[in-house]
Amino acid sequence: MKITAFGAAEDVTGSKHLVEVNGSRVLLDCGMFQGRRKQSDFKNRHFPFDARSLDSVVLSHAHIDHSGLLPILAKNGFRGQVYATCATRDLCSIMLLDSANIQARDAEWLSKKNREFIPPLYEDADVHAIMRRFVCMPYGRKFEVADGVSVTLQDAGHVLGSAMVCLDCRENGTAKRLLFTGDLGRKNMPILEDPWEPDGADMVIMESTYGDRDHEPIEAMEEKLAQIVHRAVQRGGKIIVPSFALERAQELIYALKNLEVRGAIPSIPVYVDSPLTVNITEVFRMHGECFDATIRGFMEHAGDPFRLKQIHYVTRAEDSMRINALREPAIIISAAGMCEHGRILHHLKNNCEDSRNIILIVGFQAKNTLGRRIVERQPRIKIFGVEHPLNAEVRIMNGFSAHAGRGELLAFGRRFQKVRLVHGEQTALEALQNGLSGAGVHDVTILREAEPIEA
């Protein structure tokens, strides 16, 4: 069995892992590179393998850094199936169209600015073509994805519908099992079930996003959020929250609902200003089978966990522009989570210079993104090509992270003897490698991009 990482190797975006066994070729994830625009665009346009040669794709979850290049497979002649959970399929049908629309708008903007025209990576038709190739599979059921290659999806607890991929095959008469964690979630998080604990595997391809640090306890997040709301209200400011449309936004809304039900925060308008987030929240309502017992119990006495007294789900552009005229305290949740595109840029532009306001960071910010520059509290930030002083208070709450922290990664990985690390920046990868080695893992290394390994 040969495995080659064509993305998320010594990096956190562009997840693509090609598994070759017994003449079959199975791709695990097909994610988009994000970060430095020119470098990412080049890598996204130059596929390292022939899409027509793939037997199938198994998708761990719907985040764009794992799913965002699927339409290019269809565009380039892929004729196999894409296997995923039903929730992941429903999310991809929304998120991939949104990705295509963002690319079209970017191309139009560059054209208006008389800059070099960069065509979109793909269009709506390519999204529709790949969506027709999706096959929904439940957790825990083994199914064949290529000749002699079977897969079982196991709940990763990361985002709605996320899965670890357990791949079984026979090679030269010997049974082999490969486990791909995708993005590994955390225990006791709101909304979703805890990650499963898979049986033994001959090799584990394991994510490392937070391999060098732990998160704040999730139990402390609601109280910290309440303090931030009170602080903003007392000084007449707004809370601007760049949020990933998938999972983070829903967790944040659910936390605000909990605080509202308890009477722990004053009544304050909440604007969810992201058509993508609005649509994804509807998918959450469709897939209650993914919810844990806690939120199900909450819903029995408090109703819809995503409906507050003063919540406004904003889809129309004209309604979004009206939010900028607000002068009273409000919470504005908008995408994209790393502040690279979307309506969040307008809210940051209009609010980053006012020291009464709070920019609340609730998710991972990759290198070379505006979100990372805000986290670093750089004194000036560039938005739409114009520099602005960053006077707003920056608060960071990493306890909402949907990724396992260092301790959780060590607890998961130490149960295996052959681990290959992916999906992390260099410091996180090396820290987790050292930690797992110290915990007794016999063989743990970091995967290098485009360097095949044998399982």
Coordinates of C-alpha atoms in Angstrom, one line a residue, residues 211-372:
G211 CA -0.1 19.4 18.4
D212 CA 1.9 22.0 20.4
R213 CA -0.8 23.4 22.7
D214 CA -4.0 22.7 24.5
H215 CA -7.3 24.6 24.5
E216 CA -9.1 26.4 27.2
P217 CA -11.7 24.1 28.8
I218 CA -14.9 24.3 26.9
E219 CA -16.8 24.6 30.2
A220 CA -15.2 28.0 30.7
M221 CA -16.2 29.4 27.3
E222 CA -19.8 30.4 28.1
E223 CA -18.8 32.5 31.1
K224 CA -15.9 34.1 29.2
L225 CA -18.4 34.9 26.4
A226 CA -20.8 36.4 28.9
Q227 CA -18.0 38.7 30.2
I228 CA -17.2 39.9 26.7
V229 CA -20.8 40.7 26.0
H230 CA -21.2 42.7 29.2
R231 CA -17.9 44.5 28.4
A232 CA -19.1 45.6 25.0
V233 CA -22.6 46.6 26.2
Q234 CA -21.1 48.7 29.1
R235 CA -19.0 50.8 26.8
G236 CA -21.4 50.9 23.9
G237 CA -19.4 48.9 21.5
K238 CA -20.0 46.1 19.0
I239 CA -18.6 42.5 19.0
I240 CA -17.3 41.5 15.6
V241 CA -16.9 37.7 15.3
P242 CA -15.2 36.3 12.2
S243 CA -16.5 32.8 12.3
F244 CA -16.3 29.7 10.2
A245 CA -19.8 29.1 8.7
L246 CA -19.7 25.4 9.6
E247 CA -19.8 24.4 13.2
R248 CA -18.2 27.4 14.9
A249 CA -21.0 29.7 14.1
Q250 CA -23.6 27.2 15.3
E251 CA -21.7 26.6 18.5
L252 CA -21.5 30.3 19.2
I253 CA -25.2 30.8 18.5
Y254 CA -26.0 27.8 20.8
A255 CA -23.8 29.3 23.6
L256 CA -25.5 32.7 23.3
K257 CA -28.9 30.9 23.4
N258 CA -27.8 29.1 26.6
L259 CA -26.7 32.4 28.2
E260 CA -30.0 34.0 27.2
V261 CA -32.1 31.2 28.6
R262 CA -30.1 31.5 31.9
G263 CA -30.5 35.3 32.0
A264 CA -26.7 35.6 32.0
I265 CA -26.4 38.3 29.3
P266 CA -28.4 41.4 28.6
S267 CA -30.7 41.4 25.6
I268 CA -28.6 42.4 22.6
P269 CA -29.2 42.1 18.8
V270 CA -27.3 39.3 17.2
Y271 CA -26.7 39.5 13.4
V272 CA -25.7 36.3 11.6
D273 CA -24.5 38.1 8.4
S274 CA -23.5 35.3 6.1
P275 CA -25.8 33.6 3.6
L276 CA -23.6 30.5 3.8
T277 CA -23.9 30.4 7.6
V278 CA -27.7 30.8 7.4
N279 CA -27.9 27.9 4.9
I280 CA -25.6 25.7 6.9
T281 CA -27.6 26.3 10.0
E282 CA -30.6 24.9 8.1
V283 CA -28.6 21.8 7.4
F284 CA -27.9 21.4 11.1
R285 CA -31.7 21.5 11.7
M286 CA -32.0 18.6 9.1
H287 CA -29.5 16.4 10.8
G288 CA -30.4 16.1 14.4
E289 CA -29.2 12.5 14.3
C290 CA -25.7 13.9 14.7
F291 CA -26.6 15.8 17.9
D292 CA -25.5 14.6 21.4
A293 CA -27.9 13.9 24.3
T294 CA -27.2 17.3 25.9
I295 CA -28.5 19.4 23.1
R296 CA -31.4 17.1 22.5
G297 CA -32.4 17.6 26.2
F298 CA -31.9 21.4 25.8
M299 CA -34.2 21.4 22.8
E300 CA -37.0 19.7 24.8
H301 CA -37.4 22.7 27.2
A302 CA -35.8 25.6 25.2
G303 CA -36.8 24.9 21.6
D304 CA -34.6 25.7 18.6
P305 CA -31.0 26.0 19.8
F306 CA -30.3 28.4 17.0
R307 CA -33.1 30.9 17.6
L308 CA -32.6 33.8 20.1
K309 CA -35.0 36.6 20.9
Q310 CA -33.1 39.2 19.0
I311 CA -31.3 37.1 16.4
H312 CA -31.4 38.2 12.7
Y313 CA -30.3 35.9 10.0
V314 CA -29.1 38.1 7.2
T315 CA -28.9 37.0 3.6
R316 CA -29.6 40.1 1.4
A317 CA -26.7 42.4 0.7
E318 CA -28.8 45.5 1.3
D319 CA -29.6 44.3 4.8
S320 CA -26.0 43.6 5.5
M321 CA -25.1 47.1 4.5
R322 CA -27.7 48.4 7.0
I323 CA -25.8 46.7 9.8
N324 CA -22.9 49.1 9.2
A325 CA -25.1 52.0 10.2
L326 CA -25.8 50.6 13.7
R327 CA -24.6 52.7 16.5
E328 CA -25.9 50.7 19.5
P329 CA -24.2 47.5 20.9
A330 CA -24.6 44.4 18.8
I331 CA -23.0 41.1 18.1
I332 CA -22.1 40.5 14.4
I333 CA -21.2 37.0 13.4
S334 CA -19.9 36.8 9.8
A335 CA -17.8 34.7 7.5
A336 CA -15.1 34.0 6.4
G337 CA -13.5 32.6 9.6
M338 CA -9.9 33.6 8.6
C339 CA -11.1 37.0 7.3
E340 CA -9.8 36.4 3.8
H341 CA -13.1 37.1 2.0
G342 CA -16.8 37.6 2.6
R343 CA -18.9 40.1 4.5
I344 CA -16.7 40.0 7.5
L345 CA -14.2 42.3 5.7
H346 CA -16.8 45.1 5.5
H347 CA -17.6 44.7 9.2
L348 CA -13.9 44.8 10.1
K349 CA -13.3 47.8 7.9
N350 CA -16.1 49.7 9.5
N351 CA -15.4 48.7 13.1
C352 CA -11.6 48.0 13.6
E353 CA -10.7 51.7 14.3
D354 CA -13.1 52.2 17.2
S355 CA -11.6 51.2 20.5
R356 CA -15.0 50.6 22.0
N357 CA -15.5 47.6 19.7
I358 CA -14.2 44.0 20.3
I359 CA -13.0 41.7 17.6
L360 CA -13.6 38.2 19.0
I361 CA -11.5 35.5 17.4
V362 CA -12.9 32.0 17.9
G363 CA -11.1 29.9 15.4
F364 CA -7.7 28.9 14.1
Q365 CA -6.0 31.5 11.9
A366 CA -3.5 30.2 9.3
K367 CA -0.3 32.0 8.4
N368 CA -0.5 34.8 5.9
T369 CA -4.2 35.5 6.6
L370 CA -5.8 38.7 7.8
G371 CA -7.1 36.8 10.7
R372 CA -3.6 35.8 11.8

